[in-house]
């Protein structure tokens, strides 16, 4: 990166569910901070990833996919998107060319520009053949293609982001990667493992709560987490015959968490029936989703 004054600011990563927001965040940071799955609506909270270099510091806010729905969980998620879009110095609007540019993109783009917040529009997944040569509506802003899988276009995008940030000293200590505590990130890793192991059977309303996070021993982190489901039948699915499914979720999640914390992890998982967790604003808040 060219010399010059130190720049720092907040960049909101916005877009529809499944556009590739969390994958880009992880690629930019070179760390797996946000969970990624092939299903829409994976991200449920605003996750800050901090990228610090000699001449800049960028606070990247990963956000849930924007989409219309009256369900309390979705309403809470949309509020998070709005707040992130409001508090940033720059917006990155990610569009998957396969699903195209829509009125929802146009509305958000117009709103941010009207507020004086510049927006870079990025088309994602450029490594996939069916994302190439897609025609955009004439009214859509110019897009720059990137691939978070191959890294195509990402260095140029990063350079462009930096030039648009205010001149400022670093806003966070330079060795800090996120504002989210490890216990929250561990809960996310368990949720991702459940996505992977359950596939189509995954209940949409599955949440994970870390109820114990014990770092007293220097050579081992002890974690106990509850997987919350809304119905008895879902509890059976998540546990599986003879506990096989929950066991596989545990093994997979433990590996990811050990990577994240750089230590051995003892992980204990319990499946709990909590019929109303996704309907109560207070509960959504205590789970970190609003
Ligand atoms: N081939 C390819 N796949 C990608 C790329 N970026 C993301 N994906 C895939 O697209 C899917 C969705 O990626 P996510 O990063 O979870 O998308 P998101 O926008 O964060 O989704 P939500 O959190 O649900 O809003 C995953 O299966 C990713 O592996 C890319 O550059 N190339
Ligand atoms: Mg995401």
Coordinates of C-alpha atoms and ligand atoms in Angstrom, one line a residue:
X1 CA 0.0 0.0 0.0
X2 CA 1.3 3.5 -0.9
X3 CA 2.7 5.7 1.8
X4 CA 0.6 8.6 3.2
X5 CA -1.3 9.5 6.3
X6 CA -2.8 6.7 8.4
X7 CA -6.5 6.1 7.5
X8 CA -9.1 4.3 9.5
X9 CA -12.8 3.8 9.3
X10 CA -15.8 1.4 9.3
X11 CA -16.9 -0.5 6.2
X12 CA -20.3 -2.3 6.2
X13 CA -20.5 -5.4 4.1
X14 CA -24.1 -5.5 2.8
X15 CA -26.2 -7.7 0.5
X16 CA -28.8 -10.4 0.2
X17 CA -28.5 -13.7 2.0
X18 CA -25.9 -16.0 0.5
X19 CA -24.2 -13.2 -1.6
X20 CA -20.8 -14.1 -0.1
X21 CA -20.4 -11.4 2.6
X22 CA -18.9 -13.6 5.3
X23 CA -16.6 -15.4 2.9
X24 CA -15.2 -12.1 1.8
X25 CA -14.7 -10.9 5.4
X26 CA -12.8 -14.1 6.2
X27 CA -10.7 -13.8 3.1
X28 CA -9.8 -10.2 3.8
X29 CA -8.8 -11.0 7.4
X30 CA -7.0 -14.2 6.5
X31 CA -8.9 -15.8 9.5
X32 CA -12.1 -17.6 9.8
X33 CA -14.1 -15.2 11.9
X34 CA -17.6 -15.5 10.4
X35 CA -19.3 -18.8 9.7
X36 CA -20.1 -19.6 6.1
X37 CA -22.6 -22.1 4.8
X38 CA -24.3 -22.8 1.4
X39 CA -27.6 -21.8 2.9
X40 CA -29.0 -18.3 3.0
X41 CA -29.4 -16.5 6.3
X42 CA -26.3 -17.9 8.0
X43 CA -25.1 -14.7 9.6
X44 CA -27.3 -13.5 12.5
X45 CA -25.4 -10.7 14.0
X46 CA -23.1 -7.8 13.1
X47 CA -19.6 -9.2 13.3
X48 CA -16.7 -6.8 13.4
X49 CA -13.5 -8.0 11.8
X50 CA -10.5 -5.6 12.2
X51 CA -7.8 -5.4 9.5
X52 CA -4.7 -3.5 10.7
X53 CA -1.8 -2.6 8.5
X54 CA 1.0 0.0 8.8
X55 CA -1.0 2.7 7.0
X56 CA -4.6 1.8 7.6
X57 CA -7.1 0.1 9.9
X58 CA -10.4 -1.1 8.5
X59 CA -13.3 -2.1 10.7
X60 CA -15.3 -4.5 8.5
X61 CA -18.8 -5.1 9.6
X62 CA -20.3 -8.4 8.3
X63 CA -24.1 -8.2 8.4
X64 CA -27.0 -10.6 8.0
X65 CA -28.5 -10.8 4.5
X66 CA -31.1 -8.2 3.9
X67 CA -34.6 -9.6 3.2
X68 CA -38.2 -8.9 3.8
X69 CA -40.1 -10.9 6.5
X70 CA -42.2 -10.1 9.5
X71 CA -40.8 -12.9 11.7
X72 CA -39.2 -11.4 14.9
X73 CA -35.8 -13.0 14.2
X74 CA -35.8 -11.4 10.7
X75 CA -37.0 -8.1 11.9
X76 CA -34.2 -8.0 14.4
X77 CA -31.7 -9.0 11.8
X78 CA -32.9 -6.3 9.4
X79 CA -32.5 -3.7 12.2
X80 CA -28.9 -4.8 12.5
X81 CA -28.3 -4.3 8.8
X82 CA -29.8 -0.8 8.9
X83 CA -27.7 0.2 11.9
X84 CA -24.5 -1.1 10.2
X85 CA -25.4 0.8 7.0
X86 CA -25.9 3.9 9.0
X87 CA -22.7 3.9 11.1
X88 CA -20.2 3.3 8.4
X89 CA -17.8 5.4 6.4
X90 CA -18.2 3.2 3.3
X91 CA -20.6 0.5 2.2
X92 CA -19.7 -2.6 0.2
X93 CA -22.8 -3.8 -1.6
X94 CA -22.2 -7.4 -2.6
X95 CA -24.4 -8.8 -5.4
X96 CA -24.4 -12.4 -6.6
X97 CA -24.7 -12.0 -10.4
X98 CA -26.6 -15.3 -10.5
X99 CA -29.6 -13.7 -8.7
X100 CA -28.9 -10.2 -10.1
X101 CA -29.4 -6.6 -9.2
X102 CA -32.9 -5.8 -7.8
X103 CA -35.0 -3.0 -6.3
X104 CA -33.8 -3.9 -2.9
X105 CA -30.2 -3.2 -3.9
X106 CA -31.2 0.0 -5.7
X107 CA -33.1 1.3 -2.6
X108 CA -30.3 0.6 -0.2
X109 CA -27.7 2.1 -2.6
X110 CA -29.8 5.3 -3.1
X111 CA -30.4 5.7 0.6
X112 CA -26.7 5.4 1.5
X113 CA -25.6 7.8 -1.3
X114 CA -28.2 10.3 -0.2
X115 CA -26.7 10.2 3.3
X116 CA -23.3 11.0 1.8
X117 CA -22.0 7.5 2.4
X118 CA -20.1 6.2 -0.7
X119 CA -20.9 2.7 -1.8
X120 CA -18.8 0.3 -3.8
X121 CA -20.8 -2.3 -5.7
X122 CA -19.2 -5.6 -6.0
X123 CA -20.3 -8.7 -7.9
X124 CA -19.2 -11.9 -6.2
X125 CA -18.2 -15.5 -7.1
X126 CA -16.4 -14.4 -10.3
X127 CA -14.6 -17.8 -10.3
X128 CA -17.9 -19.5 -11.3
X129 CA -18.6 -19.7 -15.0
X130 CA -22.3 -18.9 -14.6
X131 CA -21.4 -15.6 -12.9
X132 CA -19.4 -14.3 -15.8
X133 CA -20.9 -12.1 -18.5
X134 CA -24.2 -11.5 -16.7
X135 CA -26.1 -8.5 -18.1
X136 CA -26.9 -5.8 -15.6
X137 CA -29.9 -3.5 -15.9
X138 CA -28.7 -0.2 -17.5
X139 CA -29.7 1.7 -14.4
X140 CA -27.5 -0.4 -12.1
X141 CA -24.2 1.2 -11.0
X142 CA -20.9 -0.1 -12.3
X143 CA -19.8 -3.4 -10.6
X144 CA -16.4 -4.7 -10.0
X145 CA -16.1 -8.5 -10.0
X146 CA -14.3 -10.3 -7.3
X147 CA -13.9 -13.9 -6.1
X148 CA -13.3 -14.5 -2.4
X149 CA -12.4 -18.1 -3.3
X150 CA -9.5 -17.3 -5.7
X151 CA -8.8 -13.8 -4.4
X152 CA -9.4 -12.3 -7.9
X153 CA -10.0 -8.5 -7.6
X154 CA -9.7 -8.4 -3.8
X155 CA -6.4 -6.6 -3.5
X156 CA -7.6 -3.9 -5.9
X157 CA -10.8 -3.6 -4.0
X158 CA -8.9 -3.3 -0.7
X159 CA -6.7 -0.5 -2.2
X160 CA -9.8 1.3 -3.3
X161 CA -11.5 1.0 0.1
X162 CA -8.4 2.5 1.8
X163 CA -8.4 5.6 -0.3
X164 CA -12.0 6.3 0.7
X165 CA -11.5 6.2 4.4
X166 CA -10.9 9.3 6.6
X167 CA -7.4 10.2 7.8
X168 CA -7.4 8.9 11.3
X169 CA -5.3 7.1 13.9
X170 CA -6.1 3.4 14.5
X171 CA -9.4 3.0 16.4
X172 CA -8.6 -0.4 18.0
X173 CA -5.4 -2.0 19.3
X174 CA -3.6 -3.3 16.2
X175 CA -3.4 -6.9 17.4
X176 CA -7.2 -7.1 17.9
X177 CA -9.1 -9.2 15.4
X178 CA -12.7 -8.7 16.5
X179 CA -14.9 -7.0 19.0
X180 CA -16.7 -10.3 19.6
X181 CA -15.7 -12.4 22.6
X182 CA -14.3 -15.9 21.9
X183 CA -17.3 -17.4 23.6
X184 CA -19.6 -15.9 21.0
X185 CA -17.4 -17.0 18.1
X186 CA -17.3 -20.5 19.7
X187 CA -21.2 -20.6 19.7
X188 CA -21.1 -19.6 16.0
X189 CA -18.7 -22.5 15.2
X190 CA -21.1 -24.9 16.9
X191 CA -24.0 -23.5 14.8
X192 CA -21.9 -23.9 11.6
X193 CA -21.1 -27.5 12.5
X194 CA -24.8 -28.2 13.0
X195 CA -25.5 -26.7 9.6
X196 CA -23.0 -28.9 8.0
X197 CA -24.0 -32.1 9.8
X198 CA -27.8 -31.6 9.5
X199 CA -28.0 -30.5 5.9
X200 CA -31.6 -30.2 4.7
X201 CA -32.8 -31.4 8.1
X202 CA -31.5 -28.4 9.9
X203 CA -34.3 -26.5 11.7
X204 CA -34.1 -22.8 10.7
X205 CA -34.8 -21.9 14.3
X206 CA -31.7 -23.4 15.8
X207 CA -29.6 -21.3 18.1
X208 CA -26.5 -22.0 20.1
X209 CA -25.7 -20.5 23.5
X210 CA -22.4 -21.1 25.3
X211 CA -23.3 -21.5 29.0
X212 CA -19.9 -22.2 30.3
X213 CA -16.5 -21.0 29.0
X214 CA -13.7 -21.9 31.3
X215 CA -10.1 -20.9 30.6
X216 CA -8.8 -21.6 34.1
X217 CA -6.4 -24.3 32.8
X218 CA -3.7 -23.1 30.6
X219 CA -3.7 -26.2 28.4
X220 CA -7.4 -26.7 27.9
X221 CA -10.5 -24.6 27.4
X222 CA -13.7 -26.2 28.7
X223 CA -16.9 -25.2 26.9
X224 CA -20.5 -26.2 27.5
X225 CA -23.1 -25.1 25.0
X226 CA -26.8 -25.6 24.5
X227 CA -28.4 -26.1 21.1
X228 CA -31.8 -24.5 21.3
X229 CA -34.7 -25.9 19.2
X230 CA -38.3 -25.0 19.1
X231 CA -39.9 -28.5 18.8
X232 CA -39.5 -31.9 20.3
X233 CA -39.2 -33.6 16.9
X234 CA -36.3 -31.2 16.1
X235 CA -34.6 -32.2 19.3
X236 CA -34.6 -35.8 18.2
X237 CA -33.2 -34.9 14.7
X238 CA -30.3 -32.9 16.3
X239 CA -29.4 -35.7 18.7
X240 CA -29.8 -38.4 16.2
X241 CA -30.0 -42.2 16.7
X242 CA -28.0 -43.1 19.7
X243 CA -26.6 -39.5 19.9
X244 CA -24.7 -40.0 16.6
X245 CA -25.6 -36.6 15.1
X246 CA -24.8 -34.5 18.1
X247 CA -21.6 -36.4 18.5
X248 CA -20.5 -35.5 15.0
X249 CA -21.5 -31.9 15.5
X250 CA -19.3 -31.8 18.6
X251 CA -16.3 -33.3 16.9
X252 CA -16.5 -30.9 13.9
X253 CA -17.1 -27.8 16.1
X254 CA -14.3 -28.7 18.5
X255 CA -11.7 -28.8 15.7
X256 CA -12.8 -25.4 14.5
X257 CA -12.8 -23.9 18.0
X258 CA -9.3 -25.3 18.7
X259 CA -8.1 -23.5 15.5
X260 CA -9.7 -20.3 16.7
X261 CA -8.4 -20.3 20.3
X262 CA -5.1 -22.0 19.6
X263 CA -5.6 -24.4 22.4
X264 CA -7.1 -27.8 23.2
X265 CA -10.8 -27.7 23.8
X266 CA -13.2 -29.9 25.7
X267 CA -16.7 -29.3 24.3
X268 CA -19.9 -30.5 25.8
X269 CA -23.1 -30.1 23.9
X270 CA -26.7 -30.3 25.1
X271 CA -29.9 -30.1 23.0
X272 CA -32.6 -28.0 24.7
X273 CA -36.2 -27.5 23.9
X274 CA -37.0 -23.8 24.1
X275 CA -40.2 -23.3 22.0
X276 CA -40.2 -19.5 22.0
X277 CA -36.6 -18.5 21.7
X278 CA -36.9 -17.0 18.2
X279 CA -40.1 -15.0 19.1
X280 CA -38.9 -13.1 22.2
X281 CA -37.0 -9.9 21.6
X282 CA -35.3 -10.2 25.0
X283 CA -34.1 -13.7 24.3
X284 CA -32.8 -12.7 20.8
X285 CA -30.8 -10.0 22.5
X286 CA -29.3 -12.4 25.1
X287 CA -28.3 -14.7 22.3
X288 CA -26.5 -11.8 20.6
X289 CA -28.9 -11.6 17.6
X290 CA -30.1 -8.1 18.1
Ligands
LIG1 N1 -17.4 -20.3 -5.8 C1 -17.5 -19.3 -4.9 N2 -18.4 -19.5 -3.9 C2 -18.5 -18.5 -2.9 C3 -17.7 -17.3 -3.0 N3 -18.1 -16.5 -2.0 C4 -19.0 -17.2 -1.3 N4 -19.2 -18.4 -1.9 C5 -20.2 -19.4 -1.4 O1 -21.5 -18.9 -1.3 C6 -22.2 -19.4 -0.1 C7 -22.6 -18.3 0.8 O2 -21.5 -17.6 1.3 P1 -21.6 -16.7 2.6 O3 -20.3 -16.1 2.8 O4 -22.1 -17.6 3.8 O5 -22.7 -15.7 2.2 P2 -23.4 -14.5 3.1 O6 -23.6 -13.4 2.2 O7 -22.5 -14.3 4.3 O8 -24.7 -15.2 3.5 P3 -25.7 -14.9 4.8 O9 -24.9 -14.9 6.1 O10 -26.7 -16.0 4.8 O11 -26.4 -13.6 4.5 C8 -21.2 -20.4 0.5 O12 -21.5 -21.7 0.1 C9 -19.9 -19.9 0.0 O13 -18.9 -20.9 0.0 C10 -16.8 -17.2 -4.1 O14 -16.1 -16.2 -4.3 N5 -16.8 -18.2 -5.0
LIG2 MG1 -22.9 -14.4 6.3

